[in-house]
CSV table of C-alpha atoms in Angstrom, one decimal:
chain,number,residue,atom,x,y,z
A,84,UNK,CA,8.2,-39.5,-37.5
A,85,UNK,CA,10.6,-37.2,-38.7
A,86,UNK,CA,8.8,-34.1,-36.4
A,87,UNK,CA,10.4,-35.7,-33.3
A,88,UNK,CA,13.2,-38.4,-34.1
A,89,UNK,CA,16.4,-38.6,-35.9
A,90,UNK,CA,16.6,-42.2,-36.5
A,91,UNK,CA,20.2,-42.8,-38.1
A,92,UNK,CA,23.1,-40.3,-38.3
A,93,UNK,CA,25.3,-42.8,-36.7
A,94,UNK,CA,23.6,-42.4,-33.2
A,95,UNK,CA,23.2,-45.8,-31.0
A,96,UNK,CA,19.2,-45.5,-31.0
A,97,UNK,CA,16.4,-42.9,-32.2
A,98,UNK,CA,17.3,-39.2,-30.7
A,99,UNK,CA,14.0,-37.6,-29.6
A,100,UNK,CA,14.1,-33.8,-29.7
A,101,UNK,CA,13.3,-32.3,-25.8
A,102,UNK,CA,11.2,-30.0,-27.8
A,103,UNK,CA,8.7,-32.4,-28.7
A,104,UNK,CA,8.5,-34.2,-25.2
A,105,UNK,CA,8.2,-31.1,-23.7
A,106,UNK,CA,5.1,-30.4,-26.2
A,107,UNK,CA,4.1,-34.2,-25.7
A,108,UNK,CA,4.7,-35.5,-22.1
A,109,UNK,CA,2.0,-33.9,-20.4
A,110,UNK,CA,2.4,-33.6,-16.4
A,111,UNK,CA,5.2,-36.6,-16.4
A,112,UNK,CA,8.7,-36.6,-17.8
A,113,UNK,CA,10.3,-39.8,-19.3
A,114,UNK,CA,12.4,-41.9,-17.2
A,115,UNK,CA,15.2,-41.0,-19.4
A,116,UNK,CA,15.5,-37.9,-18.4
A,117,UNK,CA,14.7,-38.7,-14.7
A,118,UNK,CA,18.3,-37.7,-12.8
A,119,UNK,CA,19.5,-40.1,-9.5
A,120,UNK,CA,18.3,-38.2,-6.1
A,121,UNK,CA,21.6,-36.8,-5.6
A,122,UNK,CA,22.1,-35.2,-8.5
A,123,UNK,CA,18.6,-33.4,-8.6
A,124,UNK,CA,18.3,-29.6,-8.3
A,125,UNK,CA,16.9,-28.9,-5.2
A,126,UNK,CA,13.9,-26.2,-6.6
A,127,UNK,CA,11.5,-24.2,-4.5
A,128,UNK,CA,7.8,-24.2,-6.2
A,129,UNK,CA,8.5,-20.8,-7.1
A,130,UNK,CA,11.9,-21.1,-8.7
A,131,UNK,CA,10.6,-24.3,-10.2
A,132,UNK,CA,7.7,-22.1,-12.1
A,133,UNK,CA,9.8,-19.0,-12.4
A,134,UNK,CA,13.2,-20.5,-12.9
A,135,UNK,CA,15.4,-19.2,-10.4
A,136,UNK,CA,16.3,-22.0,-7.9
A,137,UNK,CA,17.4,-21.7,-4.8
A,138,UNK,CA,20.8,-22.2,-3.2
A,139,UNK,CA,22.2,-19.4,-3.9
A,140,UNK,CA,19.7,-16.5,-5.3
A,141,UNK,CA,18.2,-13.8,-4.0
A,142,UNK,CA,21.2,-11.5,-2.6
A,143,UNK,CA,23.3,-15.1,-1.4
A,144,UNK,CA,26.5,-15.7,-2.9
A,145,UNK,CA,27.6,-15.0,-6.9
A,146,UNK,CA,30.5,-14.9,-8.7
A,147,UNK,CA,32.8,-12.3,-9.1
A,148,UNK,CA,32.7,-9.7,-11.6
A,149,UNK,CA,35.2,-8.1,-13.3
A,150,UNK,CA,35.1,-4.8,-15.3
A,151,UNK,CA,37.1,-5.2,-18.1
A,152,UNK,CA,37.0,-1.2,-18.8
A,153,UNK,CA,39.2,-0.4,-16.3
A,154,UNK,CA,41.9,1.3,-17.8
A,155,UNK,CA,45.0,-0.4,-15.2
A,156,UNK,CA,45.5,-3.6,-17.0
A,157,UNK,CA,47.5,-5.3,-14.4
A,158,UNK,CA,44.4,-4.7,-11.9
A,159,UNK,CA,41.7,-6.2,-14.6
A,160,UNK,CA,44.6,-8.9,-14.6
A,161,UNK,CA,45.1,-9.1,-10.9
A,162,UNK,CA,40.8,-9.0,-10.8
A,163,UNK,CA,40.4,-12.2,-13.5
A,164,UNK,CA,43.7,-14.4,-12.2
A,165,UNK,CA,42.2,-14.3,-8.5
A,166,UNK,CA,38.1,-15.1,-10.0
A,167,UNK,CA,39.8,-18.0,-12.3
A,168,UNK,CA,41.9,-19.1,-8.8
A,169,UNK,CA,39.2,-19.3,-6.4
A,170,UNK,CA,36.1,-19.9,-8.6
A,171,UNK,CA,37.0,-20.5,-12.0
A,172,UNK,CA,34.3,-17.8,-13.2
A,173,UNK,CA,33.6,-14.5,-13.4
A,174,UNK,CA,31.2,-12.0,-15.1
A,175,UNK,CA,32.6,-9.9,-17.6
A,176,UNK,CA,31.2,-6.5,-17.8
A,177,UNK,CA,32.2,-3.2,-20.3
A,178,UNK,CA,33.9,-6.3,-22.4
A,179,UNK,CA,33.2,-4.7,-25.5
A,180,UNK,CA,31.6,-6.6,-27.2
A,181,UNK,CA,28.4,-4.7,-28.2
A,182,UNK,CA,25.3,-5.3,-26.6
A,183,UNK,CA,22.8,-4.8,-29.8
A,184,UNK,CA,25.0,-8.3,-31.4
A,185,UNK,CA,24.2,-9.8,-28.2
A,186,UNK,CA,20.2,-9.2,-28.9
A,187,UNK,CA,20.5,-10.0,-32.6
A,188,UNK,CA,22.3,-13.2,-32.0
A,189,UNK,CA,20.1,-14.7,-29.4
A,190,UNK,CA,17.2,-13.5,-31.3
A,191,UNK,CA,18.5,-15.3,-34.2
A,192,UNK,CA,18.9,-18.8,-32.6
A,193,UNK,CA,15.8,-18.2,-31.4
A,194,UNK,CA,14.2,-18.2,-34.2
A,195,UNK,CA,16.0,-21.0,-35.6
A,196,UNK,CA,14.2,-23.3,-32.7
A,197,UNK,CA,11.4,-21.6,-33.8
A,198,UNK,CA,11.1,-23.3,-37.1
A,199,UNK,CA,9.2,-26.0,-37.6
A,200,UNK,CA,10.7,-29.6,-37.2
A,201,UNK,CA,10.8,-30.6,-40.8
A,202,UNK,CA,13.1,-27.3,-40.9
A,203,UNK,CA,15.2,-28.3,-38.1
A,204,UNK,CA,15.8,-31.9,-38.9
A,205,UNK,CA,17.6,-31.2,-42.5
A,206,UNK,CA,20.6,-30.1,-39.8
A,207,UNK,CA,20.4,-33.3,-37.9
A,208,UNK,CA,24.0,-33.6,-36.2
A,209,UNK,CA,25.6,-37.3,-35.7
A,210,UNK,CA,28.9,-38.3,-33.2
A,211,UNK,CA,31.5,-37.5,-36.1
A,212,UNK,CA,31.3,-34.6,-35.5
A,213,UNK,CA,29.1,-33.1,-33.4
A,214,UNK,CA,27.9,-30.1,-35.5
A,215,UNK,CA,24.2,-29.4,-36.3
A,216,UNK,CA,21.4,-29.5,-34.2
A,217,UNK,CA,21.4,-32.0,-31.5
A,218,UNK,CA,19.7,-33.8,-28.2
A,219,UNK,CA,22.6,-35.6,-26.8
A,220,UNK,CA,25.8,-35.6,-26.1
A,221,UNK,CA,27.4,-39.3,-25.2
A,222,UNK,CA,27.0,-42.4,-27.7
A,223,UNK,CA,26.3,-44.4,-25.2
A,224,UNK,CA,23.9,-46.2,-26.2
A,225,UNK,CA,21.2,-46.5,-23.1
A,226,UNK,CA,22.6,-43.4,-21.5
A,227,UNK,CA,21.3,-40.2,-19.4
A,228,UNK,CA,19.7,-37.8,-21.3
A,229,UNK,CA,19.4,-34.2,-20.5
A,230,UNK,CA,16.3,-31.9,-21.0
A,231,UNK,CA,17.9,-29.8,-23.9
A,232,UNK,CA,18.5,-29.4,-27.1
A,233,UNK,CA,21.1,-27.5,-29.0
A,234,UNK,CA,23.4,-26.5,-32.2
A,235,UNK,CA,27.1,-26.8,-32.2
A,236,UNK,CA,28.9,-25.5,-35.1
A,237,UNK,CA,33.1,-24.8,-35.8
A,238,UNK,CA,34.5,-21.3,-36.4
A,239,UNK,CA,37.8,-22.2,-35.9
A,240,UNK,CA,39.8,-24.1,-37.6
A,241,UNK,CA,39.0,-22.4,-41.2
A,242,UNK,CA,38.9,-25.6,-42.6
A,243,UNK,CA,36.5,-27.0,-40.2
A,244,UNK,CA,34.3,-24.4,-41.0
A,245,UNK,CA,31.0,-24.3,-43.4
A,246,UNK,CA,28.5,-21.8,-44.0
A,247,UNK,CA,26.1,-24.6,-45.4
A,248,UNK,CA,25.9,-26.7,-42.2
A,249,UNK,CA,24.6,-23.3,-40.6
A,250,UNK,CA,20.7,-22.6,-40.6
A,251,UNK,CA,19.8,-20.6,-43.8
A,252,UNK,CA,16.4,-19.6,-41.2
A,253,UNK,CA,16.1,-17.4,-40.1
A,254,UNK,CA,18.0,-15.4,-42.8
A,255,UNK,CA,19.7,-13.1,-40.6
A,256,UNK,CA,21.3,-16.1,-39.0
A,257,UNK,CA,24.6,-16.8,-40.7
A,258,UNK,CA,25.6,-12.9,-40.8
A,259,UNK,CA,24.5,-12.4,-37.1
A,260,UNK,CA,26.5,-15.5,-36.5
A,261,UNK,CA,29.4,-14.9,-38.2
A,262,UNK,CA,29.9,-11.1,-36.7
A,263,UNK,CA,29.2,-12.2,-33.3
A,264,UNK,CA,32.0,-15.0,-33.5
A,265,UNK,CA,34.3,-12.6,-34.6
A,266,UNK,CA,34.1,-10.0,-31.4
A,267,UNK,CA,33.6,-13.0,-29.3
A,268,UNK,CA,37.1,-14.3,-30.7
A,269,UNK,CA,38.8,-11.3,-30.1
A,270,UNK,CA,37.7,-10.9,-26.5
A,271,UNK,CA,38.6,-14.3,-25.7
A,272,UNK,CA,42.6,-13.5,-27.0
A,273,UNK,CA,41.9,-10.5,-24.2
A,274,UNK,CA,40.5,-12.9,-21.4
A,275,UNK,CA,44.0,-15.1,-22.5
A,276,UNK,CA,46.9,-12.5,-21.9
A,277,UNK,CA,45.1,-11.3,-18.8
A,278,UNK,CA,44.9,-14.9,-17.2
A,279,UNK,CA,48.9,-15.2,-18.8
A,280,UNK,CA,50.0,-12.4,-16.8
A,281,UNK,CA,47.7,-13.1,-14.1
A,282,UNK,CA,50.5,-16.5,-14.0
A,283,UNK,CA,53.4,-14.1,-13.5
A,284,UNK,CA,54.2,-15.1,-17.4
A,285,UNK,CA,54.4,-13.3,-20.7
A,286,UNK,CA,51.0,-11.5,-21.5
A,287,UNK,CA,51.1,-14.1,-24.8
A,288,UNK,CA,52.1,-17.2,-23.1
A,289,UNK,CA,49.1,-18.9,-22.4
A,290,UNK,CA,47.8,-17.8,-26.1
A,291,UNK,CA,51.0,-19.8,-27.2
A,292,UNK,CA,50.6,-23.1,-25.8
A,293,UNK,CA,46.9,-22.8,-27.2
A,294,UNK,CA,48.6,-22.8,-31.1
A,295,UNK,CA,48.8,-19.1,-31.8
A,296,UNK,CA,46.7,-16.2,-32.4
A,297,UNK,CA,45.0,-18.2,-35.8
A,298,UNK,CA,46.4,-21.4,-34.7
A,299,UNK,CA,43.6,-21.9,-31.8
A,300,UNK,CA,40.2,-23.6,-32.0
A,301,UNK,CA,36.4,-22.0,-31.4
A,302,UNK,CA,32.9,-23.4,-31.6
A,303,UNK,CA,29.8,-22.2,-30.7
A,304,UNK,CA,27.1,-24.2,-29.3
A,305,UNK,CA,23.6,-22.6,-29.0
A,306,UNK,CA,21.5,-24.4,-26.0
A,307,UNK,CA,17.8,-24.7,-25.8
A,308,UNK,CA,16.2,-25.7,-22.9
A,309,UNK,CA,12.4,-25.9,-23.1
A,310,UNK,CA,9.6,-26.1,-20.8
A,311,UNK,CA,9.6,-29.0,-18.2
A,312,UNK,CA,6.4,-30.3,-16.3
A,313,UNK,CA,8.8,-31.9,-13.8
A,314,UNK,CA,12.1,-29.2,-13.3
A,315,UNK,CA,13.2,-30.9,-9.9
A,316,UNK,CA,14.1,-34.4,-11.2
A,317,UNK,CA,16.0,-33.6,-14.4
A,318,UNK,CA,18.8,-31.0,-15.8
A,319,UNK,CA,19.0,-29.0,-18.7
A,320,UNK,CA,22.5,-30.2,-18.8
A,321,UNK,CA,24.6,-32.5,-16.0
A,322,UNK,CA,26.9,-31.2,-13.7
A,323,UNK,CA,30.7,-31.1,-15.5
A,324,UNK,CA,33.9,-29.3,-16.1
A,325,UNK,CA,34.4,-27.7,-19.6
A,326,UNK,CA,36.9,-30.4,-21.4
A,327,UNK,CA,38.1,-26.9,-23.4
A,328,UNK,CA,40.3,-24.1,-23.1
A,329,UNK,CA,37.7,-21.0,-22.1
A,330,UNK,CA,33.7,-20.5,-22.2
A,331,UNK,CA,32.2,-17.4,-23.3
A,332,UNK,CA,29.1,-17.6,-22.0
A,333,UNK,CA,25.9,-15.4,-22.9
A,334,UNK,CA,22.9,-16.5,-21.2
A,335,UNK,CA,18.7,-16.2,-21.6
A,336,UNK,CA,18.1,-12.5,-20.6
A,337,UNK,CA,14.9,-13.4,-18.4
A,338,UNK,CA,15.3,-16.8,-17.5
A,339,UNK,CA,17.9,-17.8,-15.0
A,340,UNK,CA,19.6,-21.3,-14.8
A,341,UNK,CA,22.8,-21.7,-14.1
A,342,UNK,CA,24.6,-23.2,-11.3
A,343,UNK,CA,27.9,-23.6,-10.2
A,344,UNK,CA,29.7,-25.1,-7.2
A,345,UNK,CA,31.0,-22.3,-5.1
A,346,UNK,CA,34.5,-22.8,-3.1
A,347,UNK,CA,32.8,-24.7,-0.2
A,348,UNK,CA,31.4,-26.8,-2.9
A,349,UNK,CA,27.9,-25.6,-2.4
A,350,UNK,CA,25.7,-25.3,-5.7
A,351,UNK,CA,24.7,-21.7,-6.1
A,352,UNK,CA,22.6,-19.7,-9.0
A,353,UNK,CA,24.8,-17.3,-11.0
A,354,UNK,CA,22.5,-14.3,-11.0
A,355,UNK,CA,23.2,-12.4,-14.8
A,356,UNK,CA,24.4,-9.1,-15.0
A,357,UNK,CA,22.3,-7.8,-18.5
A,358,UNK,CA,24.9,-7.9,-21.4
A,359,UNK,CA,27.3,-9.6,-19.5
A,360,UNK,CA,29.5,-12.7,-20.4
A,361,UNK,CA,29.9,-15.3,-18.0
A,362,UNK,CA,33.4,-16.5,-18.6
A,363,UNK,CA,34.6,-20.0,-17.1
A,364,UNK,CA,38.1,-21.6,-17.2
A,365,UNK,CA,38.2,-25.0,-18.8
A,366,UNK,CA,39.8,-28.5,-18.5
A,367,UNK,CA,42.4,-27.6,-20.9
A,368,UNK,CA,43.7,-24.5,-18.4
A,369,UNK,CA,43.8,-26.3,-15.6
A,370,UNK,CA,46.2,-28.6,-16.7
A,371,UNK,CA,48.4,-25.6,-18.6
A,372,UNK,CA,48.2,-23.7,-15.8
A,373,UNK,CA,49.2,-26.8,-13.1
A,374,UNK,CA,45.8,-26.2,-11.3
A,375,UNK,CA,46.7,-22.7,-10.4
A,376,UNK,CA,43.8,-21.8,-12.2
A,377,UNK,CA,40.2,-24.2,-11.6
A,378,UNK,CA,37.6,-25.6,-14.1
A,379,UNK,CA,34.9,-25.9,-11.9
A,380,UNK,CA,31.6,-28.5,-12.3
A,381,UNK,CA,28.5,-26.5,-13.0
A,382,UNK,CA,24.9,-27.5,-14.4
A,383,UNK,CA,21.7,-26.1,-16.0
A,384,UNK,CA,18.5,-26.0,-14.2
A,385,UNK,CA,15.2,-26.0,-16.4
A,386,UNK,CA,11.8,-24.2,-15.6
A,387,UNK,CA,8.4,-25.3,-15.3
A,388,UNK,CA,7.3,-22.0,-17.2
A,389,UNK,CA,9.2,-21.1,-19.7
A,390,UNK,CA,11.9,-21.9,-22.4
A,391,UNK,CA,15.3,-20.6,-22.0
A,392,UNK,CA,18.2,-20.3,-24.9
A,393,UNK,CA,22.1,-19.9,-24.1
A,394,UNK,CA,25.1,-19.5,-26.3
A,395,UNK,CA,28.4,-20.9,-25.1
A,396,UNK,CA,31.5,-19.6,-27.2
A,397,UNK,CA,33.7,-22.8,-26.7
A,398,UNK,CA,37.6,-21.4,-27.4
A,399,UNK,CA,39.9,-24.0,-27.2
A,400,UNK,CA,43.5,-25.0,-27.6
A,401,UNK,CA,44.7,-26.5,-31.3
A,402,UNK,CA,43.3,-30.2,-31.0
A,403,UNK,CA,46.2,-32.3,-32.3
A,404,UNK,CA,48.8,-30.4,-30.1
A,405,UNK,CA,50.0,-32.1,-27.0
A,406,UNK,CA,49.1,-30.0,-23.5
A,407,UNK,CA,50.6,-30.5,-20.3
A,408,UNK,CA,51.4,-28.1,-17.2
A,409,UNK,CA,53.5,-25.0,-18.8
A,410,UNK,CA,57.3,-25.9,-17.6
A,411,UNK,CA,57.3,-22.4,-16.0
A,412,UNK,CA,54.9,-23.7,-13.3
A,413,UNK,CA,56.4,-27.1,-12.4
A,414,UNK,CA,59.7,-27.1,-10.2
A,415,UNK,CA,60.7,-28.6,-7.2
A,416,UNK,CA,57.6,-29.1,-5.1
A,417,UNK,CA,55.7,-28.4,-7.6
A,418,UNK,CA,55.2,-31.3,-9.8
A,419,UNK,CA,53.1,-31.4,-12.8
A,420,UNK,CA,50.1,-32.6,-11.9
A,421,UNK,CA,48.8,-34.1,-15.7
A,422,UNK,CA,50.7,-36.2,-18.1
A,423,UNK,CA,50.7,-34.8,-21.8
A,424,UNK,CA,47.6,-35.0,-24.0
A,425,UNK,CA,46.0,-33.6,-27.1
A,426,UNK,CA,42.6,-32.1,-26.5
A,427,UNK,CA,41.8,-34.9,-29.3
A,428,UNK,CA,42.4,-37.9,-26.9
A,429,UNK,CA,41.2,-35.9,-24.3
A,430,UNK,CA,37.4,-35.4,-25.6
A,431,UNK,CA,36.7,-39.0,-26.3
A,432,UNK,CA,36.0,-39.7,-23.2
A,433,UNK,CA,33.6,-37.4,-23.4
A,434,UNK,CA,32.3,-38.3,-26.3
A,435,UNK,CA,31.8,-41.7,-25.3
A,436,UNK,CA,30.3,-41.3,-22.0
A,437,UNK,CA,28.6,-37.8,-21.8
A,438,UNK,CA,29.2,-35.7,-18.9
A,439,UNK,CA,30.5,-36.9,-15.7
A,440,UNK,CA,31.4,-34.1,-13.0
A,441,UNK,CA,35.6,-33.7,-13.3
A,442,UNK,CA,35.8,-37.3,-13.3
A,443,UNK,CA,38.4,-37.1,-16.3
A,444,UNK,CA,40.4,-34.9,-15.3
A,445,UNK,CA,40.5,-36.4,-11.4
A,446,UNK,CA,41.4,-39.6,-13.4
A,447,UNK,CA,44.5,-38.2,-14.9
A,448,UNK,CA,45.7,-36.3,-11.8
A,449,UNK,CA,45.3,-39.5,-9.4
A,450,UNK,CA,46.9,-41.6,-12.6
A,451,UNK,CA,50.0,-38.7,-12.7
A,452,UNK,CA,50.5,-39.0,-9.1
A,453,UNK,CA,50.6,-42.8,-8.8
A,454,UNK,CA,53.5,-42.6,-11.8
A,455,UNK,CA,55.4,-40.2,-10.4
A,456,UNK,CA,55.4,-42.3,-7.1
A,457,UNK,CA,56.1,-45.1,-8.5
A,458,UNK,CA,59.0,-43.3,-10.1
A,459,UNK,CA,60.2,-42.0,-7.1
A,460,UNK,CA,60.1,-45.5,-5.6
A,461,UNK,CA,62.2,-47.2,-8.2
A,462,UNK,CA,64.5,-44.4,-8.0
A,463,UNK,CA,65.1,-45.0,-4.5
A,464,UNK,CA,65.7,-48.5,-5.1
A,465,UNK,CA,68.0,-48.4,-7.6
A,466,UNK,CA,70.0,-45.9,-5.7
């Protein structure tokens, strides 16, 4: 049993691996994995086999990208401020980091998945914490499941983070890792003074509020998606927001399989730009920013034909300090739009119930308003 469940770790029931349904299921998924109709992908039987999808591919709409070469910084600031305004992602291109890491580390990972199961399971994750290799995301007990698996481990804080829990195979793993984490880092601090500025504020506000150059959380979470019979009734993962700060994102170099919800709230297909990093803005910006800047629901799509891998650099703000709209961006007019909230109270919810569009953050807006009306109403009262 132990080649396709994890039977304890503090999970509500048995976690079977999507590898091994995938190898298993035949022509039929499990209802489990079975999406409501209007959350399915909406797949042509080529994408479905190939794994594009439609919507969105084949010369229709993308998101921006920015070159992050060009030598005017306020322009590259300008460029990201009005991709993180309008769609909350861009493409970063000439970013630096160098492209022979980005090979080695998803070659790496993949080999990791490659392993066989008895290897796998002796880095088993549970809901404590998250890190290790995993199939599911809410503790739930009875919930969705999505068609993935994946490894989530901590860079940042040092104290959260352990060489052991990382895979010893392959054996170029943990040095590929490590490297990679460290230019990934660095551009991240970048992608943070140009989205300050981009805010008419000092180039190191935003890097401020997160904690501090050091002071900042990171966590990488490698995503593998494997072959589905059945890619139009499930996801690889659900549609959501980010609850974090930023995503780095480097995804398969063959397979496509993102989607995001473009400005008119149609889903579209990023198409990849070889060696670039798709970059998204997270819960945790929104609310600094005062919704200037959008975290914006995306998914992951699945093929009929292949696997795919992703790696999603998570950078986030410290996770015991309270965020809440930047005063600089809250006047008269202009309220703040979030109450204040560690990103520690703010991921149980998604910890609890998995992945639910923007429904938490939504929750808290609608919540701020009705208290600040409320406010305004005894105000007037007592005056």
């Amino acid at each position: 049993m132990t080649s396709c469940f994890n039977g304890g770790a503090g999970w509500p029931e048995p976690v079977v691996r999507v590898q091994h349904v995938s190898d298993t299921c035949g022509d039929t998924i499990p209802e489990r994995y079975v999406k409501p109709p209007s959350e399915r992908p909406c797949l042509s039987p080529a994408a479905a086999s190939s794994g594009g999808v439609g919507g969105g591919g084949g010369g229709g709409p993308n998101i921006p990208v920015v070159d992050l070469s060009m030598l005017d910084v306020d322009a590259t600031s300008r460029a990201v401020a009005a991709a993180c305004r309008e769609w909350g992602f861009f493409q970063a291109v000439n970013h630096g980091v160098r492209p022979e890491l980005l090979r080695s580390g998803r070659a790496a990972w993949r080999g990791f998945f490659r392993q066989p199961a008895v290897v796998r399971e002796r880095y088993a994750n549970s809901p404590a914490t998250y890190e290790g290799y995993g199939s599911r995301l809410g503790t739930a007990k009875g919930g969705p499941l999505d068609w993935g698996d994946y490894y989530f481990l901590h860079l940042l804080p040092a104290s959260l983070k352990s060489h052991e829990k990382w895979p010893s195979l392959p054996s170029s793993l943990r040095g590929t890792t490590e490297e990679y984490g460290e230019e990934v880092l660095q551009l991240c601090r970048r992608v943070m003074r140009l989205l300050s500025s981009g805010l008419g504020l000092e180039a190191g506000r935003l890097q401020a509020a997160f904690g501090g150059e050091g002071g900042e959380g990171a966590c990488l979470r490698v995503n593998l998606y494997p072959r589905c019979p059945q890619p139009e009734l499930t996801l690889g993962v659900a549609g959501h927001s980010d609850p974090g700060g930023m995503t780095m994102l480097l995804v398969d170099d063959h397979v496509k399989g993102l989607q995001v919800r473009s400005p008119d709230g149609q889903w579209i297909i990023v198409d990849p730009v070889p060696d670039a990093f798709i970059v998204n803005v997270g819960d945790q910006i929104q609310v600094l920013s005062n919704a200037s800047y959008k975290s914006v629901e995306h998914r992951v799509t699945v093929s009929a034909a292949e696997d795919r891998l992703s790696m999603a650099f998570f950078y986030n703000p410290r996770s015991d300090l309270p965020i809440a709209p930047m005063p600089e961006l809250v006047g008269p007019g202009r309220p703040a739009l979030y109450p204040e909230m560690t990103f520690d109270e703010y991921r149980v919810f998604i910890r609890q119930r998995g992945l639910a569009g923007k429904a938490q953050l939504q929750s808290l807006q609608a919540n701020q308003t009705a208290a600040a009306a409320a406010a305004a109403g005894s105000s007037s009262t007592c005056s």
